[in-house]
CSV table of C-alpha atoms (C1' of nucleotides) in Angstrom, one decimal:
chain,number,residue,atom,x,y,z
A,28,MET,CA,21.9,-19.6,14.4
A,29,ASN,CA,23.6,-15.9,14.3
A,30,LYS,CA,22.3,-15.1,10.9
A,31,ASP,CA,18.6,-15.8,12.1
A,32,PHE,CA,19.4,-12.7,14.7
A,33,SER,CA,20.4,-10.6,11.8
A,34,LEU,CA,17.2,-11.1,9.9
A,35,LEU,CA,15.2,-11.1,12.8
A,36,LYS,CA,16.9,-7.6,13.9
A,37,LYS,CA,15.4,-6.3,10.7
A,38,CYS,CA,12.0,-7.7,10.9
A,39,PRO,CA,9.2,-5.4,11.7
A,40,LEU,CA,7.8,-6.9,15.2
A,41,PHE,CA,11.5,-6.4,16.8
A,42,ILE,CA,12.3,-3.3,15.8
A,43,GLY,CA,13.6,-1.2,18.3
A,44,VAL,CA,15.1,-5.0,20.1
A,45,SER,CA,18.6,-5.2,20.2
A,46,GLU,CA,20.4,-9.3,19.1
A,47,ASP,CA,21.1,-9.9,23.1
A,48,ASP,CA,17.2,-8.8,23.9
A,49,ILE,CA,15.6,-10.5,20.8
A,50,LYS,CA,17.6,-13.7,22.4
A,51,SER,CA,15.6,-13.5,25.8
A,52,LEU,CA,12.3,-12.7,24.4
A,53,LEU,CA,12.8,-15.6,22.3
A,54,ASP,CA,13.2,-17.6,25.6
A,55,CYS,CA,10.4,-16.0,27.4
A,56,LEU,CA,8.0,-16.9,24.7
A,57,SER,CA,9.1,-20.6,24.1
A,58,ALA,CA,9.3,-19.6,20.6
A,59,LYS,CA,9.7,-22.5,18.0
A,60,GLU,CA,11.6,-23.2,15.1
A,61,ARG,CA,10.5,-25.2,12.8
A,62,VAL,CA,12.5,-26.4,9.6
A,63,VAL,CA,9.8,-27.1,6.6
A,64,LYS,CA,10.6,-28.9,3.6
A,65,LYS,CA,9.0,-27.9,0.3
A,66,GLY,CA,5.1,-28.6,0.8
A,67,GLU,CA,5.2,-28.7,4.1
A,68,MET,CA,1.8,-27.7,5.7
A,69,ILE,CA,2.4,-25.6,8.3
A,70,PHE,CA,-0.8,-24.5,9.3
A,71,SER,CA,-4.5,-26.1,8.1
A,72,VAL,CA,-7.7,-24.5,7.4
A,73,GLY,CA,-9.7,-24.9,10.5
A,74,ASP,CA,-6.6,-24.8,12.7
A,75,ARG,CA,-6.7,-23.1,15.6
A,76,PRO,CA,-4.7,-19.9,15.0
A,77,GLU,CA,-2.1,-20.2,18.2
A,78,TYR,CA,1.2,-18.6,16.8
A,79,VAL,CA,2.1,-16.3,14.9
A,80,GLY,CA,4.7,-17.1,12.2
A,81,ILE,CA,7.8,-15.8,10.8
A,82,VAL,CA,10.1,-16.8,7.3
A,83,LEU,CA,13.1,-17.7,8.8
A,84,GLU,CA,14.8,-19.1,5.5
A,85,GLY,CA,12.5,-19.8,2.0
A,86,ASN,CA,8.8,-18.8,1.7
A,87,VAL,CA,5.8,-19.6,2.3
A,88,HIS,CA,2.4,-19.0,0.7
A,89,ILE,CA,-0.9,-18.5,2.0
A,90,MET,CA,-3.6,-20.2,0.7
A,91,GLN,CA,-7.6,-19.8,0.6
A,92,GLU,CA,-10.1,-22.6,-0.4
A,93,ASP,CA,-13.8,-21.8,-0.9
A,94,TYR,CA,-16.9,-23.8,-1.0
A,95,TRP,CA,-16.4,-25.6,-4.2
A,96,GLY,CA,-12.9,-26.4,-3.4
A,97,ASN,CA,-10.9,-24.0,-5.8
A,98,ARG,CA,-7.6,-23.1,-4.6
A,99,THR,CA,-6.4,-19.6,-4.8
A,100,ILE,CA,-2.7,-18.1,-3.5
A,101,LEU,CA,-3.3,-15.3,-1.3
A,102,THR,CA,0.3,-13.9,-0.7
A,103,SER,CA,3.9,-15.1,-0.6
A,104,VAL,CA,5.8,-14.3,2.0
A,105,ARG,CA,9.4,-14.4,2.2
A,106,ALA,CA,12.0,-14.3,4.6
A,107,GLY,CA,11.6,-11.6,7.3
A,108,GLY,CA,8.2,-11.6,6.9
A,109,LEU,CA,5.1,-12.0,9.5
A,110,PHE,CA,2.3,-14.2,8.8
A,111,ALA,CA,-1.1,-15.3,10.3
A,112,GLU,CA,-0.2,-12.7,13.3
A,113,ALA,CA,-4.3,-11.0,12.1
A,114,PHE,CA,-5.8,-14.4,12.8
A,115,SER,CA,-4.6,-14.8,16.3
A,116,ALA,CA,-4.3,-11.6,17.4
A,117,ALA,CA,-8.1,-11.9,16.1
A,118,GLU,CA,-8.6,-14.6,18.3
A,119,ALA,CA,-10.2,-16.1,15.6
A,120,ALA,CA,-12.0,-20.0,16.2
A,121,THR,CA,-10.4,-21.4,13.2
A,122,LEU,CA,-7.6,-20.4,10.3
A,123,PRO,CA,-9.7,-19.5,7.4
A,124,VAL,CA,-6.5,-20.3,5.3
A,125,SER,CA,-3.4,-23.0,5.2
A,126,VAL,CA,-0.1,-21.7,5.1
A,127,PHE,CA,2.3,-24.1,3.2
A,128,ALA,CA,6.4,-24.3,2.6
A,129,GLN,CA,6.6,-22.8,-1.3
A,130,SER,CA,10.2,-24.3,-0.4
A,131,ASP,CA,12.2,-25.8,2.1
A,132,GLY,CA,12.6,-23.2,5.1
A,133,LYS,CA,12.6,-22.2,8.3
A,134,VAL,CA,9.7,-20.7,10.6
A,135,LEU,CA,9.5,-19.3,14.4
A,136,LEU,CA,6.7,-19.8,15.6
A,137,ILE,CA,5.5,-17.7,18.7
A,138,ASP,CA,2.3,-18.8,21.1
A,139,CYS,CA,-0.1,-16.1,20.2
A,140,ARG,CA,-1.4,-15.8,24.1
A,141,LYS,CA,2.4,-15.6,25.2
A,142,LEU,CA,2.9,-13.0,23.3
A,143,LEU,CA,-0.3,-10.9,23.9
A,144,THR,CA,0.1,-11.3,27.9
A,145,THR,CA,2.6,-9.3,29.8
A,146,CYS,CA,4.7,-12.7,30.8
A,147,SER,CA,5.3,-13.5,34.6
A,148,ASN,CA,8.5,-12.5,35.0
A,149,SER,CA,8.0,-9.5,32.9
A,150,CYS,CA,10.6,-8.8,30.4
A,151,VAL,CA,11.3,-5.3,29.4
A,152,PHE,CA,10.5,-5.7,25.9
A,153,HIS,CA,7.4,-8.3,26.0
A,154,ALA,CA,5.6,-4.7,25.7
A,155,ARG,CA,7.4,-3.2,23.2
A,156,LEU,CA,6.5,-6.3,21.3
A,157,VAL,CA,2.6,-6.3,21.5
A,158,ARG,CA,3.5,-2.2,20.0
A,159,ASN,CA,5.3,-3.0,17.0
A,160,LEU,CA,2.6,-5.8,16.4
A,161,MET,CA,-0.4,-3.1,17.1
A,162,LYS,CA,1.6,-1.0,15.0
A,163,ILE,CA,2.3,-4.1,11.9
A,164,VAL,CA,-1.8,-4.6,11.8
A,165,SER,CA,-3.0,-0.7,12.3
A,166,VAL,CA,-0.6,-0.2,9.2
A,167,LYS,CA,-2.0,-2.6,7.0
A,168,ASN,CA,-5.2,-2.0,8.0
A,169,ILE,CA,-4.9,1.6,6.7
A,170,ALA,CA,-3.3,0.0,3.6
A,171,LEU,CA,-6.3,-2.2,3.1
A,172,THR,CA,-8.9,0.7,3.9
A,173,GLN,CA,-6.7,2.9,1.1
A,174,LYS,CA,-6.9,-0.2,-1.6
A,175,ILE,CA,-10.5,-0.4,-0.7
A,176,GLU,CA,-11.5,3.0,-1.3
A,177,HIS,CA,-9.3,2.7,-4.8
A,178,ILE,CA,-11.1,-0.5,-6.0
A,179,THR,CA,-15.0,0.7,-5.1
A,180,LYS,CA,-14.9,3.0,-7.6
A,181,LYS,CA,-16.6,2.4,-10.8
A,182,SER,CA,-14.2,3.3,-14.0
A,183,VAL,CA,-10.7,2.5,-14.4
A,184,ARG,CA,-10.2,6.7,-14.4
A,185,GLU,CA,-11.8,7.2,-11.0
A,186,ARG,CA,-9.6,5.0,-9.6
A,187,VAL,CA,-6.2,6.1,-11.5
A,188,MET,CA,-7.4,9.6,-9.8
A,189,SER,CA,-8.1,8.0,-6.8
A,190,TYR,CA,-4.6,6.4,-5.7
A,191,LEU,CA,-2.5,9.2,-7.9
A,192,SER,CA,-4.6,12.2,-5.1
A,193,GLU,CA,-3.4,9.5,-2.5
A,194,CYS,CA,0.2,9.1,-3.2
A,195,ALA,CA,0.6,13.3,-4.0
A,196,LEU,CA,-1.0,13.7,-0.1
A,197,ALA,CA,0.9,11.4,1.3
A,198,GLU,CA,4.3,13.0,-0.1
A,199,GLY,CA,2.8,16.3,0.0
A,200,SER,CA,3.9,16.7,-3.6
A,201,ASN,CA,2.2,16.8,-6.9
A,202,SER,CA,5.3,15.0,-8.4
A,203,PHE,CA,5.8,11.4,-7.3
A,204,ALA,CA,6.9,8.4,-8.0
A,205,ILE,CA,4.6,5.1,-7.6
A,206,PRO,CA,6.3,1.7,-6.4
A,207,PHE,CA,4.4,-0.3,-9.0
A,208,ASN,CA,5.3,-0.8,-12.7
A,209,ARG,CA,2.0,-1.2,-15.4
A,210,GLN,CA,1.6,-4.7,-14.6
A,211,GLU,CA,1.5,-4.2,-11.0
A,212,LEU,CA,-0.5,-0.9,-10.9
A,213,ALA,CA,-3.2,-2.8,-12.9
A,214,ASP,CA,-3.5,-5.4,-10.5
A,215,TYR,CA,-3.4,-3.3,-7.7
A,216,LEU,CA,-6.7,-1.4,-8.8
A,217,SER,CA,-7.9,-4.3,-10.4
A,218,VAL,CA,-8.0,-3.4,-13.6
A,219,GLU,CA,-6.8,-4.7,-17.3
A,220,ARG,CA,-3.3,-3.7,-17.7
A,221,SER,CA,-3.8,-2.2,-21.7
A,222,ALA,CA,-7.1,-0.3,-20.0
A,223,LEU,CA,-4.6,1.4,-17.6
A,224,SER,CA,-1.8,2.4,-20.5
A,225,ASN,CA,-4.7,3.5,-22.4
A,226,THR,CA,-6.6,6.1,-19.2
A,227,LEU,CA,-3.3,7.7,-18.4
A,228,SER,CA,-2.8,8.2,-22.0
A,229,LYS,CA,-5.9,9.6,-22.4
A,230,MET,CA,-5.8,12.0,-18.9
A,231,GLN,CA,-1.6,12.9,-19.8
A,232,SER,CA,-3.3,14.2,-23.1
A,233,GLU,CA,-6.1,16.1,-21.9
A,234,GLY,CA,-3.4,17.6,-19.7
A,235,ILE,CA,-4.4,16.1,-16.3
A,236,ILE,CA,-1.8,14.4,-15.6
A,237,SER,CA,2.2,13.9,-16.7
A,238,PHE,CA,4.1,11.2,-16.7
A,239,GLU,CA,7.1,9.2,-17.4
A,240,LYS,CA,7.5,5.6,-16.7
A,241,ASN,CA,6.9,5.5,-12.8
A,242,LYS,CA,7.3,9.2,-12.0
A,243,PHE,CA,4.1,10.7,-11.6
A,244,THR,CA,3.0,14.6,-12.4
A,245,ILE,CA,-0.5,16.2,-11.2
A,246,LEU,CA,-0.9,19.1,-13.3
A,247,THR,CA,-4.2,20.4,-12.2
B,18,MET,CA,-22.1,9.9,34.2
B,19,ASN,CA,-23.5,6.3,34.8
B,20,LYS,CA,-25.2,6.8,30.9
B,21,ASP,CA,-21.0,6.3,29.7
B,22,PHE,CA,-20.1,3.6,31.7
B,23,SER,CA,-23.1,1.5,30.9
B,24,LEU,CA,-21.6,2.5,27.2
B,25,LEU,CA,-18.5,1.6,27.9
B,26,LYS,CA,-19.1,-1.5,29.3
B,27,LYS,CA,-20.3,-2.6,25.8
B,28,CYS,CA,-17.6,-0.8,23.6
B,29,PRO,CA,-15.2,-3.5,22.4
B,30,LEU,CA,-12.1,-1.8,24.3
B,31,PHE,CA,-13.5,-2.2,27.5
B,32,ILE,CA,-14.6,-6.1,27.0
B,33,GLY,CA,-13.8,-7.7,29.9
B,34,VAL,CA,-13.2,-5.0,32.6
B,35,SER,CA,-16.0,-4.4,34.9
B,36,GLU,CA,-17.5,-0.9,35.3
B,37,ASP,CA,-14.9,0.3,38.4
B,38,ASP,CA,-12.2,-0.7,36.8
B,39,ILE,CA,-13.2,1.4,33.7
B,40,LYS,CA,-13.3,4.1,35.7
B,41,SER,CA,-9.8,3.4,37.5
B,42,LEU,CA,-8.2,2.7,33.6
B,43,LEU,CA,-9.8,6.1,32.5
B,44,ASP,CA,-8.2,7.9,35.2
B,45,CYS,CA,-4.8,6.1,34.5
B,46,LEU,CA,-5.0,7.2,30.7
B,47,SER,CA,-6.4,10.7,31.4
B,48,ALA,CA,-9.0,9.8,29.1
B,49,LYS,CA,-11.0,12.9,28.2
B,50,GLU,CA,-14.2,13.7,27.5
B,51,ARG,CA,-15.0,16.3,25.1
B,52,VAL,CA,-18.9,18.0,24.6
B,53,VAL,CA,-18.9,18.5,20.4
B,54,LYS,CA,-21.5,20.6,18.6
B,55,LYS,CA,-22.9,19.0,15.1
B,56,GLY,CA,-20.8,20.4,12.6
B,57,GLU,CA,-17.7,20.6,15.3
B,58,MET,CA,-14.5,19.3,14.1
B,59,ILE,CA,-12.9,16.6,16.3
B,60,PHE,CA,-9.7,15.4,14.6
B,61,SER,CA,-8.4,17.7,10.9
B,62,VAL,CA,-6.0,16.3,8.4
B,63,GLY,CA,-2.9,16.7,9.1
B,64,ASP,CA,-3.0,16.3,12.7
B,65,ARG,CA,-0.5,14.0,14.5
B,66,PRO,CA,-3.0,11.5,15.4
B,67,GLU,CA,-2.7,11.0,18.9
B,68,TYR,CA,-5.8,9.9,20.6
B,69,VAL,CA,-8.2,7.1,20.2
B,70,GLY,CA,-11.9,8.6,20.1
B,71,ILE,CA,-14.7,6.8,21.4
B,72,VAL,CA,-18.4,8.2,21.4
B,73,LEU,CA,-20.7,8.5,23.7
B,74,GLU,CA,-23.2,10.0,22.1
B,75,GLY,CA,-24.4,11.5,18.6
B,76,ASN,CA,-22.1,9.8,15.8
B,77,VAL,CA,-19.5,11.6,13.9
B,78,HIS,CA,-18.1,10.9,10.4
B,79,ILE,CA,-15.1,10.3,8.9
B,80,MET,CA,-14.3,12.6,6.5
B,81,GLN,CA,-12.0,12.0,3.6
B,82,GLU,CA,-11.0,14.7,1.1
B,83,ASP,CA,-9.0,13.9,-2.6
B,84,TYR,CA,-5.8,15.9,-3.9
B,85,TRP,CA,-8.9,18.0,-6.1
B,86,GLY,CA,-10.9,19.4,-2.8
B,87,ASN,CA,-13.7,16.4,-3.8
B,88,ARG,CA,-14.6,15.3,-0.2
B,89,THR,CA,-16.2,11.6,0.6
B,90,ILE,CA,-18.0,10.3,3.5
B,91,LEU,CA,-15.7,7.2,4.4
B,92,THR,CA,-17.5,5.8,7.9
B,93,SER,CA,-20.1,7.5,10.2
B,94,VAL,CA,-19.5,6.1,13.4
B,95,ARG,CA,-22.0,5.5,16.1
B,96,ALA,CA,-21.8,5.7,20.0
B,97,GLY,CA,-19.6,3.0,21.4
B,98,GLY,CA,-17.7,3.0,18.3
B,99,LEU,CA,-13.9,3.4,18.1
B,100,PHE,CA,-12.3,5.9,15.7
B,101,ALA,CA,-9.1,6.8,14.9
B,102,GLU,CA,-7.5,4.2,15.7
B,103,ALA,CA,-5.7,2.4,13.3
B,104,PHE,CA,-3.6,5.9,12.6
B,105,SER,CA,-2.8,6.0,16.5
B,106,ALA,CA,-1.9,2.6,16.3
B,107,ALA,CA,0.2,2.9,13.3
B,108,GLU,CA,1.9,5.8,14.8
B,109,ALA,CA,0.7,7.2,11.6
B,110,ALA,CA,2.7,10.8,11.1
B,111,THR,CA,0.0,12.9,10.0
B,112,LEU,CA,-4.3,12.1,10.1
B,113,PRO,CA,-5.2,11.6,6.2
B,114,VAL,CA,-9.1,12.4,7.4
B,115,SER,CA,-11.3,14.5,9.1
B,116,VAL,CA,-13.0,13.6,11.7
B,117,PHE,CA,-16.3,15.5,12.5
B,118,ALA,CA,-19.2,15.5,14.6
B,119,GLN,CA,-22.2,15.1,12.8
B,120,SER,CA,-24.8,15.6,15.3
B,121,ASP,CA,-24.3,17.3,19.1
B,122,GLY,CA,-23.0,14.7,21.1
B,123,LYS,CA,-19.8,13.7,23.5
B,124,VAL,CA,-16.9,11.7,22.6
B,125,LEU,CA,-14.2,10.1,24.7
B,126,LEU,CA,-10.2,10.9,23.8
B,127,ILE,CA,-7.7,8.9,25.0
B,128,ASP,CA,-4.2,9.1,24.2
B,129,CYS,CA,-2.5,6.6,22.7
B,130,ARG,CA,0.7,6.4,24.1
B,131,LYS,CA,-0.4,5.7,27.4
B,132,LEU,CA,-3.0,3.2,25.9
B,133,LEU,CA,-0.1,1.8,24.5
B,134,THR,CA,2.6,2.2,26.9
B,135,THR,CA,2.7,-0.3,29.9
B,136,CYS,CA,1.6,2.6,33.0
B,137,SER,CA,4.0,3.3,35.4
B,138,ASN,CA,1.5,1.8,38.1
B,139,SER,CA,1.1,-1.0,36.1
B,140,CYS,CA,-2.6,-1.2,36.5
B,141,VAL,CA,-4.2,-5.0,35.8
B,142,PHE,CA,-6.7,-4.1,33.8
B,143,HIS,CA,-4.2,-1.8,31.3
B,144,ALA,CA,-3.3,-5.2,29.6
B,145,ARG,CA,-6.4,-6.0,28.6
B,146,LEU,CA,-7.0,-2.6,26.8
B,147,VAL,CA,-4.6,-3.3,24.6
B,148,ARG,CA,-5.2,-7.2,24.2
B,149,ASN,CA,-8.7,-5.9,23.0
B,150,LEU,CA,-7.1,-2.7,20.9
B,151,MET,CA,-5.4,-5.7,19.1
B,152,LYS,CA,-8.0,-7.7,18.9
B,153,ILE,CA,-10.3,-5.2,17.6
B,154,VAL,CA,-8.0,-3.7,14.5
B,155,SER,CA,-7.2,-7.8,14.0
B,156,VAL,CA,-11.2,-8.4,13.3
B,157,LYS,CA,-10.8,-5.7,10.9
B,158,ASN,CA,-7.9,-6.1,9.2
B,159,ILE,CA,-9.5,-10.1,8.2
B,160,ALA,CA,-12.9,-8.4,7.2
B,161,LEU,CA,-11.2,-5.8,5.0
B,162,THR,CA,-9.0,-8.9,3.2
B,163,GLN,CA,-12.4,-10.6,3.3
B,164,LYS,CA,-14.2,-7.8,1.6
B,165,ILE,CA,-10.8,-7.3,-0.8
B,166,GLU,CA,-11.4,-10.4,-1.7
B,167,HIS,CA,-14.7,-10.6,-2.9
B,168,ILE,CA,-14.2,-7.1,-5.1
B,169,THR,CA,-10.9,-8.0,-6.7
B,170,LYS,CA,-13.6,-10.4,-9.0
B,171,LYS,CA,-13.8,-9.4,-12.3
B,172,SER,CA,-17.5,-10.6,-12.8
B,173,VAL,CA,-21.2,-9.6,-10.5
B,174,ARG,CA,-21.1,-13.4,-10.7
B,175,GLU,CA,-18.0,-14.0,-9.5
B,176,ARG,CA,-17.9,-11.5,-6.6
B,177,VAL,CA,-21.5,-13.4,-5.2
B,178,MET,CA,-19.7,-16.9,-5.7
B,179,SER,CA,-17.0,-15.8,-3.2
B,180,TYR,CA,-19.0,-13.5,-0.8
B,181,LEU,CA,-21.2,-16.3,-1.0
B,182,SER,CA,-18.7,-19.3,-0.8
B,183,GLU,CA,-17.3,-17.3,2.8
B,184,CYS,CA,-20.4,-17.3,4.5
B,185,ALA,CA,-20.8,-20.8,3.5
B,186,LEU,CA,-17.6,-21.6,5.3
B,187,ALA,CA,-17.9,-19.4,8.2
B,188,GLU,CA,-21.3,-20.7,8.9
B,189,GLY,CA,-20.2,-24.3,8.2
B,190,SER,CA,-23.2,-25.3,6.5
B,191,ASN,CA,-24.4,-24.5,2.8
B,192,SER,CA,-27.2,-22.7,4.5
B,193,PHE,CA,-27.1,-19.6,6.4
B,194,ALA,CA,-28.3,-15.9,6.2
B,195,ILE,CA,-26.4,-13.2,5.6
B,196,PRO,CA,-26.3,-9.5,7.4
B,197,PHE,CA,-27.2,-7.5,4.1
B,198,ASN,CA,-30.7,-6.8,2.0
B,199,ARG,CA,-29.9,-6.6,-1.5
B,200,GLN,CA,-29.1,-3.0,-1.8
B,201,GLU,CA,-26.4,-3.7,1.4
B,202,LEU,CA,-24.6,-6.2,-0.7
B,203,ALA,CA,-25.1,-4.8,-3.7
B,204,ASP,CA,-23.1,-1.6,-2.0
B,205,TYR,CA,-20.6,-3.8,0.0
B,206,LEU,CA,-19.5,-6.0,-3.3
B,207,SER,CA,-19.4,-3.0,-5.6
B,208,VAL,CA,-22.1,-3.8,-7.7
B,209,GLU,CA,-25.6,-2.4,-9.2
B,210,ARG,CA,-28.5,-3.5,-7.3
B,211,SER,CA,-30.2,-4.8,-10.2
B,212,ALA,CA,-27.3,-6.8,-11.3
B,213,LEU,CA,-27.0,-8.5,-8.3
B,214,SER,CA,-30.5,-9.5,-8.4
B,215,ASN,CA,-30.2,-10.2,-12.2
B,216,THR,CA,-27.8,-12.7,-11.0
B,217,LEU,CA,-28.8,-14.4,-8.2
B,218,SER,CA,-31.8,-15.0,-9.8
B,219,LYS,CA,-30.0,-16.9,-13.2
B,220,MET,CA,-27.8,-18.9,-10.1
B,221,GLN,CA,-31.2,-19.5,-8.5
B,222,SER,CA,-32.4,-20.7,-11.5
B,223,GLU,CA,-29.1,-22.9,-13.0
B,224,GLY,CA,-29.9,-24.9,-9.6
B,225,ILE,CA,-26.6,-23.5,-8.2
B,226,ILE,CA,-28.0,-21.5,-5.0
B,227,SER,CA,-31.5,-21.3,-3.6
B,228,PHE,CA,-32.4,-18.1,-1.5
B,229,GLU,CA,-35.4,-16.3,0.3
B,230,LYS,CA,-34.5,-12.8,1.4
B,231,ASN,CA,-31.6,-13.1,3.3
B,232,LYS,CA,-31.4,-16.8,3.8
B,233,PHE,CA,-29.1,-18.3,1.0
B,234,THR,CA,-28.6,-22.1,0.1
B,235,ILE,CA,-25.4,-23.0,-1.6
B,236,LEU,CA,-26.6,-26.6,-3.7
B,237,THR,CA,-24.1,-27.4,-5.7
C,16,DA,C1',-58.8,-1.1,5.2
C,17,DC,C1',-56.0,2.1,2.3
C,18,DA,C1',-52.0,4.8,0.8
C,19,DA,C1',-47.6,5.2,0.8
C,20,DT,C1',-43.3,3.6,1.1
C,21,DT,C1',-39.6,0.2,1.0
C,22,DC,C1',-37.4,-3.8,-1.4
C,23,DG,C1',-36.6,-6.7,-4.8
C,24,DG,C1',-36.5,-8.4,-9.2
C,25,DT,C1',-36.9,-7.9,-15.0
C,26,DT,C1',-35.9,-5.6,-19.0
C,27,DG,C1',-33.7,-3.0,-22.8
C,28,DT,C1',-30.5,0.4,-24.1
C,29,DT,C1',-26.1,2.4,-23.3
C,30,DA,C1',-21.7,3.0,-22.2
C,31,DA,C1',-17.2,1.0,-20.6
C,32,DA,C1',-13.9,-2.5,-19.6
C,33,DA,C1',-12.1,-6.9,-20.6
C,34,DC,C1',-10.1,-9.1,-23.6
C,35,DA,C1',-6.5,-9.9,-27.4
C,36,DA,C1',-3.3,-8.8,-31.1
C,37,DC,C1',0.4,-6.1,-32.3
C,38,DA,C1',4.7,-2.6,-32.5
C,39,DG,C1',7.7,0.0,-30.3
C,40,DA,C1',11.0,1.4,-27.1
C,41,DA,C1',14.2,0.0,-23.6
C,42,DA,C1',16.8,-3.9,-20.5
C,43,DG,C1',19.7,-7.9,-20.2
C,44,DG,C1',22.5,-11.3,-21.7
C,45,DG,C1',25.4,-13.6,-24.0
D,18,DC,C1',27.3,-5.4,-30.6
D,19,DC,C1',22.9,-8.3,-31.5
D,20,DC,C1',19.5,-11.3,-30.0
D,21,DT,C1',15.9,-11.9,-26.7
D,22,DT,C1',12.6,-10.6,-23.5
D,23,DT,C1',10.2,-7.5,-20.9
D,24,DC,C1',7.9,-3.4,-20.6
D,25,DT,C1',4.2,0.2,-22.2
D,26,DG,C1',0.8,2.0,-25.6
D,27,DT,C1',-2.2,1.2,-29.7
D,28,DT,C1',-6.4,-0.1,-31.5
D,29,DG,C1',-10.2,-3.1,-32.8
D,30,DT,C1',-13.9,-6.6,-30.7
D,31,DT,C1',-16.4,-8.6,-27.8
D,32,DT,C1',-18.5,-9.1,-23.5
D,33,DT,C1',-20.2,-7.5,-19.5
D,34,DA,C1',-22.4,-4.3,-16.2
D,35,DA,C1',-24.2,-0.2,-15.2
D,36,DC,C1',-28.6,2.7,-15.7
D,37,DA,C1',-32.7,3.8,-16.0
D,38,DA,C1',-37.6,3.0,-16.1
D,39,DC,C1',-41.0,-0.5,-14.8
D,40,DC,C1',-44.1,-3.9,-12.2
D,41,DG,C1',-45.4,-6.3,-8.4
D,42,DA,C1',-45.2,-8.0,-3.6
D,43,DA,C1',-44.8,-7.2,1.0
D,44,DT,C1',-44.5,-3.8,4.9
D,45,DT,C1',-45.8,0.0,7.6
D,46,DG,C1',-48.3,3.9,9.1
D,47,DT,C1',-52.4,6.1,9.9
DNA sequence: ACAATTCGGTTGTTAAAACAACAGAAAGGG
DNA sequence: CCCTTTCTGTTGTTTTAACAACCGAATTGT
């Protein structure tokens, strides 16, 4: 039980709420803890999205199935992470993805209607929770928009420039470290790792950038 | 004045709030109306995002400038549309884009802190507003995620299949109309229009799909 | 009805990226 | 310390999509 609270305190949804207050909040929201076995479905495609989920132990996978039945794992959510929050908050009619436990673990399910509606006994931290959720979804929104800006570019070079430009502007400096290794950056930009390496090398030899490992500098 | 309210009533942020209540809400939020001339900056890069904007008349452009000073118009927002809501809700330190009037017009600016904090006189519809904003941001979130799923696919054919699969699943039928013409679909999927047409034709001749104009059927 | 414009499909050429395979450097483990 | 594994860059080949140019059909406006 204590373990849960120390985890929840770090969970972005509960930022700014003390351990004691989290406890009363969970009561107020009638949050349900659910123990899950590896492979167990937590939500299935077509379910009405009524709950925001938080992983307490283990990790869960978000799975999509296309028209022809091909399955893809969209994301893996680890302890502390949220899932299904966007679908719940969007009041989507049905869930377009499935969520299942990738390992034995425990999840916390919060009724999103209770979360989004100010509760009758108007608990103080409820508003904070809503703001936190708003922030989480908005931050993700911005991140998704940025990624789209990069990968809508046609060439590898343009994608790289777009990404490095964003990093430089965010850092406020022409020198910065990126949070990816080559393979991860390639995946993020949706290009081949070797093509990425090639492009980076050429840009360096052309004097546009210099880099070492994940530390980059824009020279022009 | 009346014109504004009829527009605001249709604005997704005020869904479920009557005209009278919108009026008192705007007071409660101390919303500011601002008349803008064509070309006028509404927000500039680096500003602290404090306001959610609503276009009342005319339209505004969201502009991005990269490290080298290249400018891109990211979106155009028309009357009734929201802007800067994600940055405000995300509590971003600075605005990474500029917003300027593309034509003479009028915008409504709402202090996002007032919007996100339950007001002291606890007006009844404030909570509704927050729910609406949450829904707007979440819906966009889902849309962005879907787009990314499509355009991370390598080939034109895979992107098309991914998109059509999504349409079919959303519609709950193998037959559906899409909200794009060819050029728009090509732009959405980040491919060449001619390549898209070519791929669609081949898929039709292979018996995978059939289509006429914007009406598609998945056959397999 | 006719001209002008938009829209969708076709084709050949060209440019670019994916792919595959390899090599050297760095990191990690026993 | 050596062996193994991971990470990164390099190169040549193949596949693919962008590009450009064109054509016919449909649409619109006068």
